[in-house]
């Protein structure tokens, strides 16, 4: 069965520091996609970054990068130069079954940026 | 470009009452999803539509939940009758047609409807 594991319920980071949010996944499907979403207190799930299982390079989007280690089945999110506005819940998700487009989410990590 | 629109944002009802949520997806997105998010957890898929067809409703509790997507655009999710355990956030998402490339299946979410059943 497909599963996403986020082992950090909460993270506290000083403003301007880099932060890594952990995500491991489990699937037997060779084709899959990995996503990170941010959910502020307003409730909306904001798409941050995508990594395909066949992508050779790690994905980057501005201050966000995804540390994709396929052999270890990990897809950690790295946020550089954290800002106060980065405080939110962060969810790692996996798209299972090409074309089926079902997302399986982890439990989330609550990130708090301290001034 | 407008994002996914949901209404209402908040709803408080008494148990056994009916409730309905509405979603308008991003223009051109033929796939629409309804997710349930319980407090402190990640979202879980309830139902997925491809145009007007429900192609995955295996997680939808059909005894009390129903959904429709007439004309393949807007969608409505209904609960009748609501139970205390239905208190949660109901998220709607949409994605563009799958053309085989990477990332095209990205789902974009609306702000959600926060339901409280008393």
mmCIF file of C-alpha atoms in Angstrom:
data_model
loop_
_atom_site.group_PDB
_atom_site.id
_atom_site.type_symbol
_atom_site.label_atom_id
_atom_site.label_comp_id
_atom_site.label_asym_id
_atom_site.label_seq_id
_atom_site.Cartn_x
_atom_site.Cartn_y
_atom_site.Cartn_z
ATOM 1 C CA UNK A 1 0.000 0.000 0.000
ATOM 2 C CA UNK A 2 1.135 3.526 -0.701
ATOM 3 C CA UNK A 3 2.067 5.555 2.347
ATOM 4 C CA UNK A 4 3.634 8.895 3.236
ATOM 5 C CA UNK A 5 5.407 9.384 6.571
ATOM 6 C CA UNK A 6 6.288 12.737 8.096
ATOM 7 C CA UNK A 7 8.040 12.126 11.390
ATOM 8 C CA UNK A 8 8.293 15.720 12.627
ATOM 9 C CA UNK A 9 5.020 16.885 14.201
ATOM 10 C CA UNK A 10 6.518 20.310 14.859
ATOM 11 C CA UNK A 11 9.596 22.329 13.949
ATOM 12 C CA UNK A 12 10.833 25.604 15.403
ATOM 13 C CA UNK A 13 13.342 27.617 13.377
ATOM 14 C CA UNK A 14 14.901 31.032 13.702
ATOM 15 C CA UNK A 15 14.073 33.527 10.969
ATOM 16 C CA UNK A 16 16.536 33.523 8.029
ATOM 17 C CA UNK A 17 17.779 30.032 8.813
ATOM 18 C CA UNK A 18 17.301 27.138 6.402
ATOM 19 C CA UNK A 19 14.946 24.334 7.422
ATOM 20 C CA UNK A 20 14.494 20.772 6.214
ATOM 21 C CA UNK A 21 11.144 19.014 6.541
ATOM 22 C CA UNK A 22 11.355 15.236 6.304
ATOM 23 C CA UNK A 23 9.192 12.987 4.152
ATOM 24 C CA UNK A 24 9.536 9.299 3.372
ATOM 25 C CA UNK A 25 7.263 7.358 1.088
ATOM 26 C CA UNK A 26 6.411 3.784 0.300
ATOM 27 C CA UNK A 27 5.167 2.521 -3.047
ATOM 28 C CA UNK A 28 5.837 -0.380 -5.362
ATOM 29 C CA UNK A 29 4.808 1.620 -8.426
ATOM 30 C CA UNK A 30 7.864 2.734 -10.464
ATOM 31 C CA UNK A 31 5.996 5.808 -11.671
ATOM 32 C CA UNK A 32 4.860 8.315 -9.081
ATOM 33 C CA UNK A 33 4.863 12.001 -8.276
ATOM 34 C CA UNK A 34 5.742 13.715 -5.038
ATOM 35 C CA UNK A 35 4.284 17.028 -3.916
ATOM 36 C CA UNK A 36 4.662 19.472 -1.080
ATOM 37 C CA UNK A 37 1.820 21.709 0.033
ATOM 38 C CA UNK A 38 1.705 24.533 2.554
ATOM 39 C CA UNK A 39 -1.415 25.070 4.649
ATOM 40 C CA UNK A 40 -1.509 28.351 6.606
ATOM 41 C CA UNK A 41 -4.070 28.953 9.321
ATOM 42 C CA UNK A 42 -6.515 30.218 6.693
ATOM 43 C CA UNK A 43 -6.900 26.603 5.582
ATOM 44 C CA UNK A 44 -6.044 26.714 1.901
ATOM 45 C CA UNK A 45 -3.595 24.090 0.604
ATOM 46 C CA UNK A 46 -0.958 25.926 -1.419
ATOM 47 C CA UNK A 47 1.080 23.922 -3.934
ATOM 48 C CA UNK A 48 4.821 24.447 -3.466
ATOM 49 C CA UNK A 49 6.850 21.970 -5.481
ATOM 50 C CA UNK A 50 6.671 18.761 -7.535
ATOM 51 C CA UNK A 51 9.135 15.913 -8.158
ATOM 52 C CA UNK A 52 8.531 13.111 -10.642
ATOM 53 C CA UNK A 53 9.954 9.668 -9.954
ATOM 54 C CA UNK A 54 11.904 9.727 -13.222
ATOM 55 C CA UNK A 55 13.261 13.237 -12.814
ATOM 56 C CA UNK A 56 17.058 13.195 -12.746
ATOM 57 C CA UNK A 57 17.474 16.495 -10.963
ATOM 58 C CA UNK A 58 16.046 17.744 -7.692
ATOM 59 C CA UNK A 59 13.168 20.170 -8.155
ATOM 60 C CA UNK A 60 13.589 23.804 -7.150
ATOM 61 C CA UNK A 61 11.059 26.638 -6.925
ATOM 62 C CA UNK A 62 12.457 29.880 -5.564
ATOM 63 C CA UNK A 63 13.342 29.320 -1.899
ATOM 64 C CA UNK A 64 11.969 25.792 -2.008
ATOM 65 C CA UNK A 65 13.942 22.758 -3.095
ATOM 66 C CA UNK A 66 13.196 19.082 -2.857
ATOM 67 C CA UNK A 67 15.967 16.734 -1.764
ATOM 68 C CA UNK A 68 14.933 13.602 -3.653
ATOM 69 C CA UNK A 69 16.756 10.415 -2.658
ATOM 70 C CA UNK A 70 15.055 7.668 -4.599
ATOM 71 C CA UNK A 71 16.971 4.740 -3.121
ATOM 72 C CA UNK A 72 16.067 5.859 0.376
ATOM 73 C CA UNK A 73 12.509 6.761 -0.686
ATOM 74 C CA UNK A 74 12.786 10.195 0.803
ATOM 75 C CA UNK A 75 11.628 13.562 -0.523
ATOM 76 C CA UNK A 76 12.600 16.207 1.986
ATOM 77 C CA UNK A 77 11.584 19.829 1.523
ATOM 78 C CA UNK A 78 14.273 22.444 2.069
ATOM 79 C CA UNK A 79 13.276 26.049 2.668
ATOM 80 C CA UNK A 80 16.177 28.478 2.445
ATOM 81 C CA UNK A 81 16.273 31.812 4.282
ATOM 82 C CA UNK A 82 13.070 31.194 6.226
ATOM 83 C CA UNK A 83 10.600 34.031 6.725
ATOM 84 C CA UNK A 84 7.912 34.659 9.310
ATOM 85 C CA UNK A 85 5.306 34.007 6.626
ATOM 86 C CA UNK A 86 6.591 30.467 6.251
ATOM 87 C CA UNK A 87 4.926 29.512 9.538
ATOM 88 C CA UNK A 88 2.264 26.963 8.554
ATOM 89 C CA UNK A 89 1.481 23.267 8.258
ATOM 90 C CA UNK A 90 3.413 21.491 5.527
ATOM 91 C CA UNK A 91 2.151 18.328 3.871
ATOM 92 C CA UNK A 92 4.038 15.868 1.736
ATOM 93 C CA UNK A 93 1.873 13.962 -0.756
ATOM 94 C CA UNK A 94 2.310 11.257 -3.355
ATOM 95 C CA UNK A 95 0.361 10.719 -6.532
ATOM 96 C CA UNK A 96 -0.247 7.025 -6.948
ATOM 97 C CA UNK A 97 -1.085 5.223 -10.166
ATOM 98 C CA UNK A 98 -0.329 7.208 -13.298
ATOM 99 C CA UNK A 99 -3.519 8.755 -14.564
ATOM 100 C CA UNK A 100 -5.534 7.944 -11.445
ATOM 101 C CA UNK A 101 -4.339 11.183 -9.858
ATOM 102 C CA UNK A 102 -5.154 10.209 -6.325
ATOM 103 C CA UNK A 103 -3.027 11.983 -3.731
ATOM 104 C CA UNK A 104 -1.996 10.291 -0.510
ATOM 105 C CA UNK A 105 -0.960 12.770 2.180
ATOM 106 C CA UNK A 106 1.265 12.527 5.209
ATOM 107 C CA UNK A 107 0.268 13.731 8.664
ATOM 108 C CA UNK A 108 1.961 17.072 8.197
ATOM 109 C CA UNK A 109 4.618 19.107 10.017
ATOM 110 C CA UNK A 110 3.809 22.340 11.782
ATOM 111 C CA UNK A 111 6.606 24.828 11.099
ATOM 112 C CA UNK A 112 7.017 27.865 13.323
ATOM 113 C CA UNK A 113 9.462 30.607 12.387
ATOM 114 C CA UNK A 114 10.668 32.657 15.325
ATOM 115 C CA UNK A 115 11.769 36.301 14.878
ATOM 116 C CA UNK B 1 -6.499 33.382 -13.274
ATOM 117 C CA UNK B 2 -9.028 32.655 -10.558
ATOM 118 C CA UNK B 3 -8.329 29.746 -8.234
ATOM 119 C CA UNK B 4 -10.689 27.107 -6.930
ATOM 120 C CA UNK B 5 -13.690 28.716 -5.282
ATOM 121 C CA UNK B 6 -15.602 27.127 -2.431
ATOM 122 C CA UNK B 7 -18.591 28.215 -0.425
ATOM 123 C CA UNK B 8 -19.510 28.571 2.289
ATOM 124 C CA UNK B 9 -16.221 29.032 4.125
ATOM 125 C CA UNK B 10 -17.794 28.107 7.458
ATOM 126 C CA UNK B 11 -20.932 26.206 8.390
ATOM 127 C CA UNK B 12 -22.398 25.370 11.781
ATOM 128 C CA UNK B 13 -25.353 22.996 11.915
ATOM 129 C CA UNK B 14 -27.054 20.716 14.382
ATOM 130 C CA UNK B 15 -26.725 16.974 14.004
ATOM 131 C CA UNK B 16 -29.230 15.273 11.731
ATOM 132 C CA UNK B 17 -29.530 18.411 9.603
ATOM 133 C CA UNK B 18 -28.528 18.392 5.925
ATOM 134 C CA UNK B 19 -25.651 20.470 4.604
ATOM 135 C CA UNK B 20 -24.242 21.193 1.157
ATOM 136 C CA UNK B 21 -20.911 22.507 -0.066
ATOM 137 C CA UNK B 22 -20.253 24.078 -3.447
ATOM 138 C CA UNK B 23 -17.084 24.144 -5.534
ATOM 139 C CA UNK B 24 -16.110 25.925 -8.734
ATOM 140 C CA UNK B 25 -12.831 24.582 -10.178
ATOM 141 C CA UNK B 26 -10.151 26.428 -12.107
ATOM 142 C CA UNK B 27 -11.300 27.123 -15.665
ATOM 143 C CA UNK B 28 -10.276 24.324 -18.013
ATOM 144 C CA UNK B 29 -9.633 21.786 -15.254
ATOM 145 C CA UNK B 30 -11.661 18.726 -16.083
ATOM 146 C CA UNK B 31 -10.748 16.758 -12.955
ATOM 147 C CA UNK B 32 -12.353 17.723 -9.668
ATOM 148 C CA UNK B 33 -11.737 16.227 -6.221
ATOM 149 C CA UNK B 34 -13.412 16.412 -2.855
ATOM 150 C CA UNK B 35 -11.215 15.744 0.173
ATOM 151 C CA UNK B 36 -12.008 15.433 3.860
ATOM 152 C CA UNK B 37 -9.489 16.804 6.338
ATOM 153 C CA UNK B 38 -9.875 15.952 10.002
ATOM 154 C CA UNK B 39 -8.146 18.083 12.605
ATOM 155 C CA UNK B 40 -4.412 17.445 12.730
ATOM 156 C CA UNK B 41 -4.412 15.134 9.732
ATOM 157 C CA UNK B 42 -3.736 15.238 6.031
ATOM 158 C CA UNK B 43 -6.606 15.341 3.532
ATOM 159 C CA UNK B 44 -8.236 12.117 2.381
ATOM 160 C CA UNK B 45 -9.955 11.703 -0.955
ATOM 161 C CA UNK B 46 -13.729 11.318 -0.917
ATOM 162 C CA UNK B 47 -14.515 11.425 -4.618
ATOM 163 C CA UNK B 48 -12.900 12.271 -7.940
ATOM 164 C CA UNK B 49 -14.659 13.448 -11.083
ATOM 165 C CA UNK B 50 -13.426 13.336 -14.649
ATOM 166 C CA UNK B 51 -15.725 15.854 -16.328
ATOM 167 C CA UNK B 52 -19.186 14.856 -15.072
ATOM 168 C CA UNK B 53 -18.304 11.233 -14.311
ATOM 169 C CA UNK B 54 -17.429 10.083 -10.793
ATOM 170 C CA UNK B 55 -14.464 7.789 -11.491
ATOM 171 C CA UNK B 56 -13.389 7.139 -7.893
ATOM 172 C CA UNK B 57 -15.945 7.292 -5.097
ATOM 173 C CA UNK B 58 -14.690 4.310 -3.128
ATOM 174 C CA UNK B 59 -14.050 6.425 -0.005
ATOM 175 C CA UNK B 60 -17.381 8.249 -0.071
ATOM 176 C CA UNK B 61 -19.759 7.094 2.704
ATOM 177 C CA UNK B 62 -22.711 6.628 0.418
ATOM 178 C CA UNK B 63 -25.278 6.155 3.152
ATOM 179 C CA UNK B 64 -25.163 9.845 3.998
ATOM 180 C CA UNK B 65 -22.858 11.550 1.498
ATOM 181 C CA UNK B 66 -23.663 12.384 -2.098
ATOM 182 C CA UNK B 67 -22.014 14.476 -4.761
ATOM 183 C CA UNK B 68 -22.791 15.711 -8.204
ATOM 184 C CA UNK B 69 -21.045 17.569 -10.965
ATOM 185 C CA UNK B 70 -23.631 18.544 -13.492
ATOM 186 C CA UNK B 71 -22.283 19.812 -16.822
ATOM 187 C CA UNK B 72 -18.763 18.898 -15.731
ATOM 188 C CA UNK B 73 -17.903 22.209 -14.076
ATOM 189 C CA UNK B 74 -19.285 23.121 -10.627
ATOM 190 C CA UNK B 75 -19.770 20.436 -8.027
ATOM 191 C CA UNK B 76 -21.843 20.028 -4.895
ATOM 192 C CA UNK B 77 -21.118 17.732 -1.959
ATOM 193 C CA UNK B 78 -24.027 16.956 0.346
ATOM 194 C CA UNK B 79 -24.333 15.316 3.738
ATOM 195 C CA UNK B 80 -27.743 14.147 4.932
ATOM 196 C CA UNK B 81 -28.109 13.693 7.818
ATOM 197 C CA UNK B 82 -24.973 15.179 9.372
ATOM 198 C CA UNK B 83 -23.379 13.483 12.380
ATOM 199 C CA UNK B 84 -21.066 14.874 15.047
ATOM 200 C CA UNK B 85 -18.132 13.027 13.493
ATOM 201 C CA UNK B 86 -18.587 14.898 10.215
ATOM 202 C CA UNK B 87 -17.057 18.020 11.773
ATOM 203 C CA UNK B 88 -14.008 18.646 9.594
ATOM 204 C CA UNK B 89 -12.717 20.718 6.701
ATOM 205 C CA UNK B 90 -13.997 19.786 3.252
ATOM 206 C CA UNK B 91 -11.535 20.684 0.528
ATOM 207 C CA UNK B 92 -12.171 20.859 -3.184
ATOM 208 C CA UNK B 93 -9.336 20.616 -5.689
ATOM 209 C CA UNK B 94 -8.979 20.551 -9.458
ATOM 210 C CA UNK B 95 -6.339 19.550 -11.974
ATOM 211 C CA UNK B 96 -5.726 19.979 -15.677
ATOM 212 C CA UNK B 97 -6.216 17.216 -18.247
ATOM 213 C CA UNK B 98 -3.451 14.583 -18.104
ATOM 214 C CA UNK B 99 -1.248 14.816 -21.179
ATOM 215 C CA UNK B 100 1.460 12.442 -19.984
ATOM 216 C CA UNK B 101 4.015 14.988 -18.877
ATOM 217 C CA UNK B 102 5.441 15.493 -15.436
ATOM 218 C CA UNK B 103 3.700 17.767 -12.975
ATOM 219 C CA UNK B 104 0.572 18.186 -15.022
ATOM 220 C CA UNK B 105 -1.396 16.270 -12.480
ATOM 221 C CA UNK B 106 -0.780 18.953 -9.855
ATOM 222 C CA UNK B 107 -3.919 19.518 -7.839
ATOM 223 C CA UNK B 108 -4.865 23.042 -6.846
ATOM 224 C CA UNK B 109 -7.005 23.437 -3.768
ATOM 225 C CA UNK B 110 -9.694 25.834 -2.708
ATOM 226 C CA UNK B 111 -9.868 27.452 0.745
ATOM 227 C CA UNK B 112 -12.099 24.703 2.112
ATOM 228 C CA UNK B 113 -15.351 24.666 4.047
ATOM 229 C CA UNK B 114 -15.002 24.267 7.791
ATOM 230 C CA UNK B 115 -18.003 22.307 9.099
ATOM 231 C CA UNK B 116 -18.997 22.132 12.739
ATOM 232 C CA UNK B 117 -21.805 19.771 13.704
ATOM 233 C CA UNK B 118 -23.327 20.401 17.149
#
